[in-house]
mmCIF file of C-alpha atoms in Angstrom:
data_model
loop_
_atom_site.group_PDB
_atom_site.id
_atom_site.type_symbol
_atom_site.label_atom_id
_atom_site.label_comp_id
_atom_site.label_asym_id
_atom_site.label_seq_id
_atom_site.Cartn_x
_atom_site.Cartn_y
_atom_site.Cartn_z
ATOM 1 C CA MET A 154 -50.136 94.418 20.693
ATOM 2 C CA SER A 155 -51.334 90.931 20.371
ATOM 3 C CA ASP A 156 -53.037 88.700 22.846
ATOM 4 C CA PRO A 157 -55.436 86.008 21.718
ATOM 5 C CA LEU A 158 -58.304 85.849 24.202
ATOM 6 C CA THR A 159 -56.432 86.005 27.490
ATOM 7 C CA ARG A 160 -57.793 89.448 28.456
ATOM 8 C CA LEU A 161 -61.204 89.169 26.808
ATOM 9 C CA SER A 162 -64.187 89.191 29.161
ATOM 10 C CA LEU A 163 -67.663 88.509 27.809
ATOM 11 C CA ASN A 164 -70.328 90.713 29.310
ATOM 12 C CA GLN A 165 -73.474 88.698 29.954
ATOM 13 C CA GLU A 166 -75.724 91.152 28.099
ATOM 14 C CA THR A 167 -73.835 90.653 24.843
ATOM 15 C CA ILE A 168 -75.456 87.218 24.569
ATOM 16 C CA LYS A 169 -78.550 87.932 26.608
ATOM 17 C CA GLN A 170 -80.361 84.932 25.110
ATOM 18 C CA TRP A 171 -78.113 82.598 27.110
ATOM 19 C CA SER A 172 -78.977 81.428 30.597
ATOM 20 C CA LEU A 173 -76.213 81.524 33.177
ATOM 21 C CA PRO A 174 -75.398 77.807 32.729
ATOM 22 C CA GLU A 175 -75.275 78.357 28.960
ATOM 23 C CA LEU A 176 -73.000 81.354 29.481
ATOM 24 C CA ALA A 177 -70.628 79.307 31.613
ATOM 25 C CA GLU A 178 -70.585 76.375 29.207
ATOM 26 C CA GLY A 179 -70.226 78.601 26.141
ATOM 27 C CA CYS A 180 -67.295 80.545 27.553
ATOM 28 C CA VAL A 181 -65.479 77.402 28.682
ATOM 29 C CA THR A 182 -65.989 75.827 25.258
ATOM 30 C CA ALA A 183 -64.689 78.977 23.527
ATOM 31 C CA GLY A 184 -61.673 79.290 25.819
ATOM 32 C CA ILE A 185 -62.825 82.562 27.403
ATOM 33 C CA GLY A 186 -62.072 82.681 31.107
ATOM 34 C CA MET A 187 -63.813 85.858 32.249
ATOM 35 C CA VAL A 188 -67.362 87.225 32.323
ATOM 36 C CA GLY A 189 -69.115 90.426 33.335
ATOM 37 C CA LEU A 190 -72.488 89.955 35.032
ATOM 38 C CA TRP A 191 -75.756 91.847 35.485
ATOM 39 C CA ARG A 192 -77.748 91.852 38.689
ATOM 40 C CA ALA A 193 -81.216 90.917 37.424
ATOM 41 C CA PRO A 194 -80.325 87.558 35.844
ATOM 42 C CA VAL A 195 -77.948 86.797 38.717
ATOM 43 C CA GLN A 196 -80.672 87.484 41.270
ATOM 44 C CA ALA A 197 -83.122 85.341 39.309
ATOM 45 C CA TYR A 198 -80.680 82.423 39.263
ATOM 46 C CA GLY A 199 -79.475 83.080 42.810
ATOM 47 C CA VAL A 200 -76.337 84.959 43.834
ATOM 48 C CA GLU A 201 -74.682 82.105 45.722
ATOM 49 C CA ARG A 202 -75.752 79.600 43.080
ATOM 50 C CA THR A 203 -74.224 81.816 40.386
ATOM 51 C CA ALA A 204 -70.996 82.116 42.350
ATOM 52 C CA ARG A 205 -70.740 78.318 42.619
ATOM 53 C CA LEU A 206 -71.590 77.791 38.947
ATOM 54 C CA LEU A 207 -68.883 80.142 37.711
ATOM 55 C CA SER A 208 -66.309 78.989 40.235
ATOM 56 C CA ASP A 209 -66.879 75.359 39.259
ATOM 57 C CA ALA A 210 -66.451 76.361 35.604
ATOM 58 C CA GLY A 211 -63.183 78.150 36.394
ATOM 59 C CA LEU A 212 -64.571 81.528 35.289
ATOM 60 C CA THR A 213 -63.606 84.865 36.822
ATOM 61 C CA VAL A 214 -66.226 87.598 37.257
ATOM 62 C CA THR A 215 -64.700 90.882 36.076
ATOM 63 C CA SER A 216 -67.562 93.202 37.008
ATOM 64 C CA LEU A 217 -71.131 93.387 38.234
ATOM 65 C CA CYS A 218 -73.547 95.864 36.715
ATOM 66 C CA ARG A 219 -75.166 97.846 38.003
ATOM 67 C CA GLY A 220 -75.431 100.023 41.028
ATOM 68 C CA GLY A 221 -76.141 103.732 40.998
ATOM 69 C CA PHE A 222 -79.299 105.741 40.256
ATOM 70 C CA LEU A 223 -78.409 108.049 43.111
ATOM 71 C CA THR A 224 -79.949 111.376 42.055
ATOM 72 C CA ALA A 225 -83.349 111.242 43.783
ATOM 73 C CA THR A 226 -84.374 114.241 45.895
ATOM 74 C CA ASP A 227 -87.144 112.425 47.778
ATOM 75 C CA PRO A 228 -85.740 111.142 51.113
ATOM 76 C CA VAL A 229 -87.560 107.806 50.895
ATOM 77 C CA GLU A 230 -86.351 107.199 47.319
ATOM 78 C CA ARG A 231 -82.825 108.197 48.289
ATOM 79 C CA ALA A 232 -82.791 105.792 51.239
ATOM 80 C CA GLY A 233 -84.101 103.024 49.006
ATOM 81 C CA ALA A 234 -81.386 103.687 46.423
ATOM 82 C CA LEU A 235 -78.660 103.574 49.070
ATOM 83 C CA ASP A 236 -80.013 100.297 50.436
ATOM 84 C CA ASP A 237 -80.128 98.805 46.941
ATOM 85 C CA ASN A 238 -76.533 99.849 46.302
ATOM 86 C CA ARG A 239 -75.399 98.247 49.546
ATOM 87 C CA ARG A 240 -77.078 95.043 48.356
ATOM 88 C CA ALA A 241 -75.286 95.378 45.012
ATOM 89 C CA ILE A 242 -71.951 95.741 46.812
ATOM 90 C CA ASP A 243 -72.702 92.621 48.849
ATOM 91 C CA GLU A 244 -73.636 90.743 45.676
ATOM 92 C CA ALA A 245 -70.370 91.780 44.002
ATOM 93 C CA ALA A 246 -68.412 90.544 47.010
ATOM 94 C CA ALA A 247 -70.324 87.242 46.983
ATOM 95 C CA LEU A 248 -69.453 86.811 43.294
ATOM 96 C CA SER A 249 -65.772 87.488 44.052
ATOM 97 C CA THR A 250 -65.576 90.497 41.773
ATOM 98 C CA ASP A 251 -63.886 93.679 42.938
ATOM 99 C CA THR A 252 -65.787 95.983 40.571
ATOM 100 C CA LEU A 253 -69.362 97.275 40.788
ATOM 101 C CA VAL A 254 -70.305 99.483 37.847
ATOM 102 C CA LEU A 255 -72.338 102.564 38.775
ATOM 103 C CA VAL A 256 -74.716 104.432 36.460
ATOM 104 C CA SER A 257 -75.419 107.688 38.271
ATOM 105 C CA GLY A 258 -79.085 108.213 37.386
ATOM 106 C CA GLY A 259 -80.812 111.000 35.465
ATOM 107 C CA LEU A 260 -82.575 114.173 36.452
ATOM 108 C CA PRO A 261 -85.442 113.802 38.909
ATOM 109 C CA PRO A 262 -88.872 114.568 37.412
ATOM 110 C CA GLY A 263 -89.254 118.295 36.768
ATOM 111 C CA SER A 264 -85.615 119.112 37.534
ATOM 112 C CA ARG A 265 -83.114 120.830 35.236
ATOM 113 C CA ASP A 266 -80.316 121.022 37.791
ATOM 114 C CA LEU A 267 -77.489 118.848 36.447
ATOM 115 C CA TYR A 268 -74.963 120.216 38.944
ATOM 116 C CA GLY A 269 -77.256 119.498 41.898
ATOM 117 C CA ALA A 270 -77.885 115.963 40.632
ATOM 118 C CA ARG A 271 -74.159 115.292 40.377
ATOM 119 C CA GLU A 272 -73.636 116.581 43.902
ATOM 120 C CA ARG A 273 -76.253 114.140 45.174
ATOM 121 C CA VAL A 274 -74.238 111.379 43.514
ATOM 122 C CA ALA A 275 -71.192 112.604 45.439
ATOM 123 C CA ASP A 276 -73.174 112.629 48.687
ATOM 124 C CA ALA A 277 -74.266 109.040 48.062
ATOM 125 C CA LEU A 278 -70.724 107.950 47.256
ATOM 126 C CA ALA A 279 -69.593 109.373 50.592
ATOM 127 C CA GLU A 280 -71.896 106.835 52.257
ATOM 128 C CA LEU A 281 -71.268 103.924 49.894
ATOM 129 C CA ALA A 282 -67.522 104.099 49.244
ATOM 130 C CA PRO A 283 -66.410 103.103 52.762
ATOM 131 C CA TYR A 284 -68.996 100.301 52.811
ATOM 132 C CA ALA A 285 -67.633 99.011 49.487
ATOM 133 C CA GLY A 286 -64.032 99.358 50.596
ATOM 134 C CA GLU A 287 -64.650 97.252 53.682
ATOM 135 C CA ARG A 288 -65.895 94.461 51.405
ATOM 136 C CA GLY A 289 -63.097 94.671 48.846
ATOM 137 C CA VAL A 290 -65.321 96.165 46.154
ATOM 138 C CA ARG A 291 -64.468 99.188 44.012
ATOM 139 C CA LEU A 292 -67.213 101.497 42.758
ATOM 140 C CA ALA A 293 -66.655 102.267 39.076
ATOM 141 C CA ILE A 294 -68.496 105.377 37.847
ATOM 142 C CA GLU A 295 -69.525 104.948 34.229
ATOM 143 C CA PRO A 296 -70.060 108.114 32.198
ATOM 144 C CA LEU A 297 -72.785 107.625 29.602
ATOM 145 C CA HIS A 298 -73.145 109.425 26.284
ATOM 146 C CA PRO A 299 -74.861 112.840 26.738
ATOM 147 C CA MET A 300 -78.020 111.570 25.048
ATOM 148 C CA PHE A 301 -78.702 109.716 28.318
ATOM 149 C CA ALA A 302 -78.137 112.708 30.639
ATOM 150 C CA ALA A 303 -81.809 113.507 31.203
ATOM 151 C CA ASP A 304 -83.191 110.111 32.106
ATOM 152 C CA ARG A 305 -80.306 107.771 32.888
ATOM 153 C CA CYS A 306 -76.952 109.348 33.709
ATOM 154 C CA VAL A 307 -76.058 112.944 34.577
ATOM 155 C CA VAL A 308 -72.371 111.991 34.353
ATOM 156 C CA SER A 309 -71.559 112.311 30.647
ATOM 157 C CA THR A 310 -67.762 112.551 30.403
ATOM 158 C CA LEU A 311 -64.714 110.946 31.937
ATOM 159 C CA ALA A 312 -63.805 114.371 33.323
ATOM 160 C CA GLN A 313 -67.094 114.571 35.222
ATOM 161 C CA ALA A 314 -66.693 110.993 36.453
ATOM 162 C CA LEU A 315 -63.162 111.681 37.678
ATOM 163 C CA ASP A 316 -64.216 114.906 39.372
ATOM 164 C CA LEU A 317 -66.528 112.741 41.471
ATOM 165 C CA ALA A 318 -64.181 109.786 41.917
ATOM 166 C CA GLU A 319 -61.221 111.861 43.027
ATOM 167 C CA ARG A 320 -63.039 112.930 46.173
ATOM 168 C CA PHE A 321 -62.516 109.382 47.452
ATOM 169 C CA PRO A 322 -59.638 106.891 47.730
ATOM 170 C CA ALA A 323 -58.751 105.251 44.411
ATOM 171 C CA GLU A 324 -59.182 101.787 45.900
ATOM 172 C CA GLN A 325 -62.804 102.687 46.634
ATOM 173 C CA VAL A 326 -63.976 104.775 43.642
ATOM 174 C CA GLY A 327 -62.777 104.904 40.051
ATOM 175 C CA VAL A 328 -64.222 105.054 36.538
ATOM 176 C CA VAL A 329 -65.275 102.898 33.607
ATOM 177 C CA VAL A 330 -63.819 103.653 30.183
ATOM 178 C CA ASP A 331 -66.566 102.483 27.827
ATOM 179 C CA THR A 332 -65.787 103.195 24.185
ATOM 180 C CA TYR A 333 -69.454 103.414 23.224
ATOM 181 C CA HIS A 334 -70.013 106.312 25.567
ATOM 182 C CA VAL A 335 -66.783 108.325 25.266
ATOM 183 C CA TRP A 336 -65.485 107.739 21.726
ATOM 184 C CA TRP A 337 -66.722 111.160 20.579
ATOM 185 C CA ASP A 338 -64.989 113.174 23.342
ATOM 186 C CA ASP A 339 -61.747 114.847 22.225
ATOM 187 C CA ARG A 340 -60.778 115.134 25.894
ATOM 188 C CA ALA A 341 -61.011 111.387 26.419
ATOM 189 C CA PRO A 342 -57.299 110.632 25.828
ATOM 190 C CA ALA A 343 -56.218 113.239 28.399
ATOM 191 C CA GLU A 344 -58.813 112.012 30.896
ATOM 192 C CA ILE A 345 -57.745 108.389 30.392
ATOM 193 C CA ALA A 346 -54.194 109.467 31.237
ATOM 194 C CA ARG A 347 -55.514 111.342 34.291
ATOM 195 C CA ALA A 348 -57.478 108.303 35.427
ATOM 196 C CA GLY A 349 -54.496 106.034 34.964
ATOM 197 C CA ALA A 350 -52.169 108.346 36.887
ATOM 198 C CA GLY A 351 -54.530 108.106 39.836
ATOM 199 C CA GLY A 352 -55.052 104.345 39.566
ATOM 200 C CA ARG A 353 -58.730 104.881 38.785
ATOM 201 C CA ILE A 354 -59.384 102.890 35.588
ATOM 202 C CA HIS A 355 -61.449 100.156 37.179
ATOM 203 C CA ALA A 356 -63.064 98.773 34.010
ATOM 204 C CA PHE A 357 -62.533 98.974 30.247
ATOM 205 C CA GLN A 358 -65.492 98.072 28.020
ATOM 206 C CA LEU A 359 -65.886 97.835 24.251
ATOM 207 C CA ALA A 360 -68.867 98.372 21.967
ATOM 208 C CA ASP A 361 -69.126 100.141 18.630
ATOM 209 C CA TRP A 362 -71.136 103.237 17.708
ATOM 210 C CA ILE A 363 -73.400 102.541 14.750
ATOM 211 C CA THR A 364 -75.864 104.759 12.918
ATOM 212 C CA PRO A 365 -78.695 105.232 12.449
ATOM 213 C CA LEU A 366 -79.528 104.697 16.095
ATOM 214 C CA PRO A 367 -82.501 102.410 16.710
ATOM 215 C CA ALA A 368 -85.717 103.783 18.177
ATOM 216 C CA GLY A 369 -84.674 102.410 21.570
ATOM 217 C CA VAL A 370 -81.250 104.037 21.617
ATOM 218 C CA LEU A 371 -80.157 101.996 24.625
ATOM 219 C CA LEU A 372 -79.956 98.981 22.308
ATOM 220 C CA GLY A 373 -77.857 100.780 19.701
ATOM 221 C CA ARG A 374 -74.470 99.312 20.615
ATOM 222 C CA GLY A 375 -72.781 97.722 17.646
ATOM 223 C CA GLN A 376 -70.620 94.674 17.123
ATOM 224 C CA LEU A 377 -66.927 95.560 17.133
ATOM 225 C CA GLY A 378 -65.883 96.834 13.721
ATOM 226 C CA ASP A 379 -69.370 97.728 12.516
ATOM 227 C CA GLY A 380 -69.199 101.421 13.415
ATOM 228 C CA SER A 381 -67.062 104.459 14.140
ATOM 229 C CA VAL A 382 -64.899 103.555 17.150
ATOM 230 C CA ASP A 383 -61.121 103.122 16.889
ATOM 231 C CA PHE A 384 -60.721 100.344 19.460
ATOM 232 C CA ARG A 385 -56.996 99.881 18.975
ATOM 233 C CA SER A 386 -56.361 103.540 19.794
ATOM 234 C CA PHE A 387 -58.443 103.287 22.961
ATOM 235 C CA ARG A 388 -56.604 100.159 24.026
ATOM 236 C CA THR A 389 -53.260 101.855 23.403
ATOM 237 C CA GLU A 390 -54.361 104.818 25.533
ATOM 238 C CA VAL A 391 -55.626 102.797 28.494
ATOM 239 C CA GLU A 392 -52.542 100.608 28.471
ATOM 240 C CA ALA A 393 -50.264 103.653 28.288
ATOM 241 C CA ALA A 394 -52.168 104.858 31.364
ATOM 242 C CA GLY A 395 -51.185 101.663 33.171
ATOM 243 C CA PHE A 396 -54.300 99.544 32.727
ATOM 244 C CA THR A 397 -53.537 95.838 32.402
ATOM 245 C CA GLY A 398 -56.906 94.383 33.407
ATOM 246 C CA PRO A 399 -59.683 92.567 31.560
ATOM 247 C CA ILE A 400 -61.198 94.002 28.397
ATOM 248 C CA GLU A 401 -64.932 93.490 28.522
ATOM 249 C CA VAL A 402 -67.137 93.384 25.429
ATOM 250 C CA GLU A 403 -70.578 94.721 26.368
ATOM 251 C CA ILE A 404 -73.071 95.019 23.508
ATOM 252 C CA PHE A 405 -76.822 95.580 23.794
ATOM 253 C CA ASN A 406 -78.191 94.717 20.373
ATOM 254 C CA GLU A 407 -81.439 92.955 19.522
ATOM 255 C CA ALA A 408 -80.041 91.577 16.259
ATOM 256 C CA LEU A 409 -77.276 89.801 18.192
ATOM 257 C CA TRP A 410 -79.776 88.540 20.762
ATOM 258 C CA ALA A 411 -81.834 86.943 17.963
ATOM 259 C CA ARG A 412 -78.885 84.847 16.745
ATOM 260 C CA ASP A 413 -77.321 81.621 17.948
ATOM 261 C CA GLY A 414 -75.273 82.401 21.043
ATOM 262 C CA ALA A 415 -72.247 80.305 20.116
ATOM 263 C CA GLU A 416 -72.150 81.985 16.716
ATOM 264 C CA VAL A 417 -72.255 85.430 18.339
ATOM 265 C CA LEU A 418 -69.487 84.504 20.777
ATOM 266 C CA ALA A 419 -67.257 83.259 17.971
ATOM 267 C CA GLU A 420 -67.858 86.512 16.114
ATOM 268 C CA VAL A 421 -67.096 88.581 19.236
ATOM 269 C CA ALA A 422 -63.785 86.758 19.684
ATOM 270 C CA GLU A 423 -62.899 87.201 16.025
ATOM 271 C CA ARG A 424 -63.776 90.917 16.006
ATOM 272 C CA TYR A 425 -61.934 91.468 19.296
ATOM 273 C CA ALA A 426 -58.770 89.944 17.833
ATOM 274 C CA GLN A 427 -59.200 91.897 14.600
ATOM 275 C CA HIS A 428 -59.994 95.337 16.031
ATOM 276 C CA ALA A 429 -58.770 95.503 19.618
ATOM 277 C CA CYS A 430 -55.496 93.544 19.631
#
């Protein structure tokens, strides 16, 4: 299972220290033709300006992160979240990517009702999925590790994500297989097969699980090969499920952000070839 860098996509947050022009130049120099983007830096640079920059550089945008945070019970907050997600869908379309990653949101303050929160996500998807479909954008539900269930994402497993996604057409709603978040789940292989059978693997992302976790656990993603994840097994499983799309490396790690960006990118490419091909 060997491919050099043809399917590798660099997620923007992996080298957060780079500006968008630096990202474009660095990827072109390294021979990487795909990138995953985040909304905040894209909005700061300008959505249309970003689209032109990457198009001129010959780079393909594989995903935009993130929409979601759809669990609010307050009507005003809910309406605001839906409006923001419609904007995110429009931004994805403007960037010519067909995939908007969704992080569902955590429990509202004072709530302990995980089931109710997930149902509010489903209600929101019922409004957003047709809007996305009309614009050629797929909503990709990303399950996050259970340690984030309270404050960030009430969808913790691929099974839960698929239970939501399967209420809607596959061309509108699918899932993200992110190794950092699902590596521990012994049901993950079966759920990857389930997702593939339904055409619902909309994104495949790599990051390693390293311990001890840092105080800000969100920034605990490790460089490929530094932790516990068997990337080659995950790649074999998603490909057996029919996935042939980009493989996005998405690492949030302050130590990487403190280094030279070109050095980090070279290391990412080397580790990708070593551990995921």
